[in-house]
């Protein structure tokens, strides 16, 4: 947790209503520091349907392995999240720690170990002492409460400078359902399946396969379209739970993601995922600017996204934005290195509404003053038209500042 | 040109002997600044055989297009290099500028325009006023001298903090031949065919196809194995010229790269290319540490190089090295995100000679003090053993410092 809050932080937090069927509690287990809240327990009143997407890293953390293996069971009774230690690259000790944590949580909640989900964030490579959880989980299960979302978001922060929460409502069968989510960033963020840790819960009654389909589709234009530093965590985890409590109001269980009744829910869910994902970017380590990169006219949507990420991950583009320099030459460079089809002489580039380049050279009507004004804003929009096809995509990133280097040059010690 | 010389700069420059058959001159043409040397002319006494490798960018600069098109002719009489303006993304004006520059150079040297090679480095997207060359090239052709290598290296610097030169000798047919090279970096450096600008000249008599084969093979483990910031320039150019002057001493022309007489020459050339490439990394923008990353035990050599570059381009690894932090967890992360086969529980990682991790967890014998001592050195070696096969590769990069951000956040203005 950093002392200085990102200048891109939200001006206010939404009021987070409780979601029927889930309760939460936090505790200070002393994972890395004494007297710092570092454990979150989510407890479901009844078995909740569960879906998840995880890092594509070939070296995932022990908790990621554990969750993946439990997902086939499809039911969740509890989630334990800790900060301070990622339990990643901890070998056999890592597996022992997940087993022990799940055992403690299952005992506290009176359920099976395969109904528990785990996530850890923090330092990689240090053994996690899971005995510390056993002393606190029992009390947490008893004290857990539904009106606890902002506290939960705070509990999972590491280098985040603000907690990330979002809430939406939708109707299924005319019944109001709620979707709440929390997330944490803020470095080692790159799109490769899920990004960072995020937990989303709804009281809708949706079966696990449908929930998984919704989440897998929703992650593409949201969490998988943001990048802070192109580095993919070993622990990236995004989970979606459905408590089914809305059944009490007459909502009939949804079995398939193709069900037309999900139309409004899908929109609300995707909007919430985008909200959380952008909050993560806005809290990118050292970020002073939010950058939205829209690519149009690419060969296809996949090419557009790849070009967008090439721009978003370019240190030279990111430092130019940090320096409030409308350096579109670096955007050309990043388009060129993406490997996707591009024709130099058809490119057009905008910063905000200012077209700085067209037909492969500087826009004759280009105004340095107008472009500079765009660069001084907190939010900078860059648009690139490739001029070849109709593929398009938008990705989001933040600038690269000296503070990023400072934060990451002195993290472990 | 920066005021502060990189702490990784060579302690001395080699004495650069003249290479028979080539002369050079520099001038201040006022491309971007007044009274700053910004043009280099290389003039060959007789037609030299020529080979080149160029950026893979889909948006290459006009000079790259120009050189590519002339290469089929196979013969060079002159090279014009300018700093201050990259003549990239300048549309039709860019092509007009290359045509005019080549015309002026051909007139000054009394040769065809297709025997001229061009390279430009500096700002992207600004039209290059090639009329400025016409006034100086005639005088340069007259005053050009063979004992001019260090001055030539200085003339092509942009954000470089020191000139990059290297020289080697070899024997072909018992005849001594010389190979001299110059290069410039120092940002927008990533392996994608050639990297940055580099010009190498030998007095050996080698036919163009053989020269091209030597260069294309030599660039893999040298220039294409270094990265500063993962950004690929639109202008990357590496050219190799053979004046053939050694024929006067009895060296018989080499027609094929497979010719056994090239054995010593190949070794000398590759060694020179590596020397220049590493000088570029040591002058990486803001660099305080040189990092050599060796990957062993990968599925194959290609996988090893890809894993190495994933580590080398990770902002989190690079900032950790800047902070002198032996943060091997970030190395694991970078291995995991490479996409190549890896088994977390077989990984072993060394910083220098200190094994910090083995069998997927912290080395029980790991000494924080010993690892910290390694990190305090200017040159830091990281080794990763994947434990799966026999593929190996070494790549080189530098650390990511606040100075990199400062240099690139305020370059164009």
Short mmCIF file of N, CA, C and O in Angstrom, two decimals, chain A residues 62 66 87 92-106 113 116 118 130:
data_model
loop_
_atom_site.label_atom_id
_atom_site.label_comp_id
_atom_site.label_asym_id
_atom_site.label_seq_id
_atom_site.Cartn_x
_atom_site.Cartn_y
_atom_site.Cartn_z
N UNK A 62 1.04 -21.81 -6.60
CA UNK A 62 0.36 -22.98 -6.04
C UNK A 62 -1.15 -22.73 -5.90
O UNK A 62 -1.95 -23.63 -6.22
N UNK A 66 -4.25 -24.94 -7.45
CA UNK A 66 -5.28 -25.45 -6.54
C UNK A 66 -6.68 -25.11 -7.05
O UNK A 66 -7.56 -25.96 -7.11
N UNK A 87 2.87 -17.15 -2.50
CA UNK A 87 2.98 -18.61 -2.52
C UNK A 87 3.22 -19.13 -3.93
O UNK A 87 2.59 -20.08 -4.39
N UNK A 92 7.28 -27.87 -3.29
CA UNK A 92 6.42 -28.75 -2.51
C UNK A 92 5.81 -28.01 -1.33
O UNK A 92 4.66 -28.21 -0.97
N UNK A 93 6.59 -27.09 -0.75
CA UNK A 93 6.07 -26.30 0.39
C UNK A 93 4.83 -25.51 -0.02
O UNK A 93 3.93 -25.27 0.79
N UNK A 94 4.81 -25.06 -1.30
CA UNK A 94 3.67 -24.29 -1.79
C UNK A 94 2.40 -25.12 -1.79
O UNK A 94 1.33 -24.67 -1.39
N UNK A 95 2.56 -26.38 -2.26
CA UNK A 95 1.39 -27.26 -2.29
C UNK A 95 0.94 -27.60 -0.87
O UNK A 95 -0.26 -27.66 -0.59
N UNK A 96 1.89 -27.81 0.01
CA UNK A 96 1.53 -28.09 1.41
C UNK A 96 0.77 -26.90 2.01
O UNK A 96 -0.18 -27.08 2.77
N UNK A 97 1.19 -25.68 1.64
CA UNK A 97 0.54 -24.50 2.19
C UNK A 97 -0.90 -24.38 1.69
O UNK A 97 -1.81 -24.04 2.46
N UNK A 98 -1.13 -24.67 0.38
CA UNK A 98 -2.51 -24.59 -0.11
C UNK A 98 -3.38 -25.67 0.54
O UNK A 98 -4.52 -25.40 0.93
N UNK A 99 -2.82 -26.87 0.70
CA UNK A 99 -3.57 -27.95 1.33
C UNK A 99 -3.98 -27.58 2.76
O UNK A 99 -5.13 -27.75 3.17
N UNK A 100 -3.02 -27.05 3.50
CA UNK A 100 -3.27 -26.70 4.90
C UNK A 100 -4.28 -25.56 5.00
O UNK A 100 -5.19 -25.58 5.84
N UNK A 101 -4.15 -24.55 4.12
CA UNK A 101 -5.09 -23.42 4.15
C UNK A 101 -6.50 -23.90 3.84
O UNK A 101 -7.47 -23.51 4.52
N UNK A 102 -6.62 -24.75 2.82
CA UNK A 102 -7.94 -25.26 2.44
C UNK A 102 -8.54 -26.08 3.58
O UNK A 102 -9.76 -26.01 3.85
N UNK A 103 -7.71 -26.86 4.24
CA UNK A 103 -8.18 -27.68 5.36
C UNK A 103 -8.73 -26.78 6.47
O UNK A 103 -9.83 -27.01 7.00
N UNK A 104 -7.98 -25.73 6.80
CA UNK A 104 -8.42 -24.81 7.85
C UNK A 104 -9.72 -24.13 7.47
O UNK A 104 -10.63 -23.98 8.29
N UNK A 105 -9.81 -23.70 6.19
CA UNK A 105 -11.00 -22.99 5.74
C UNK A 105 -12.20 -23.92 5.72
O UNK A 105 -13.32 -23.54 6.12
N UNK A 106 -11.97 -25.15 5.25
CA UNK A 106 -13.07 -26.12 5.19
C UNK A 106 -13.58 -26.43 6.60
O UNK A 106 -14.80 -26.55 6.82
N UNK A 113 -12.80 -29.59 1.19
CA UNK A 113 -11.65 -28.79 0.75
C UNK A 113 -11.74 -28.43 -0.72
O UNK A 113 -11.17 -27.45 -1.16
N UNK A 116 -13.32 -24.96 -1.57
CA UNK A 116 -12.58 -23.78 -1.14
C UNK A 116 -11.73 -23.28 -2.31
O UNK A 116 -11.14 -24.07 -3.04
N UNK A 118 -8.57 -20.39 -3.37
CA UNK A 118 -7.47 -19.69 -2.72
C UNK A 118 -6.80 -18.73 -3.69
O UNK A 118 -6.68 -19.01 -4.88
N UNK A 130 1.34 -21.25 6.30
CA UNK A 130 -0.13 -21.35 6.29
C UNK A 130 -0.68 -21.64 7.67
O UNK A 130 -1.89 -21.56 7.88
#
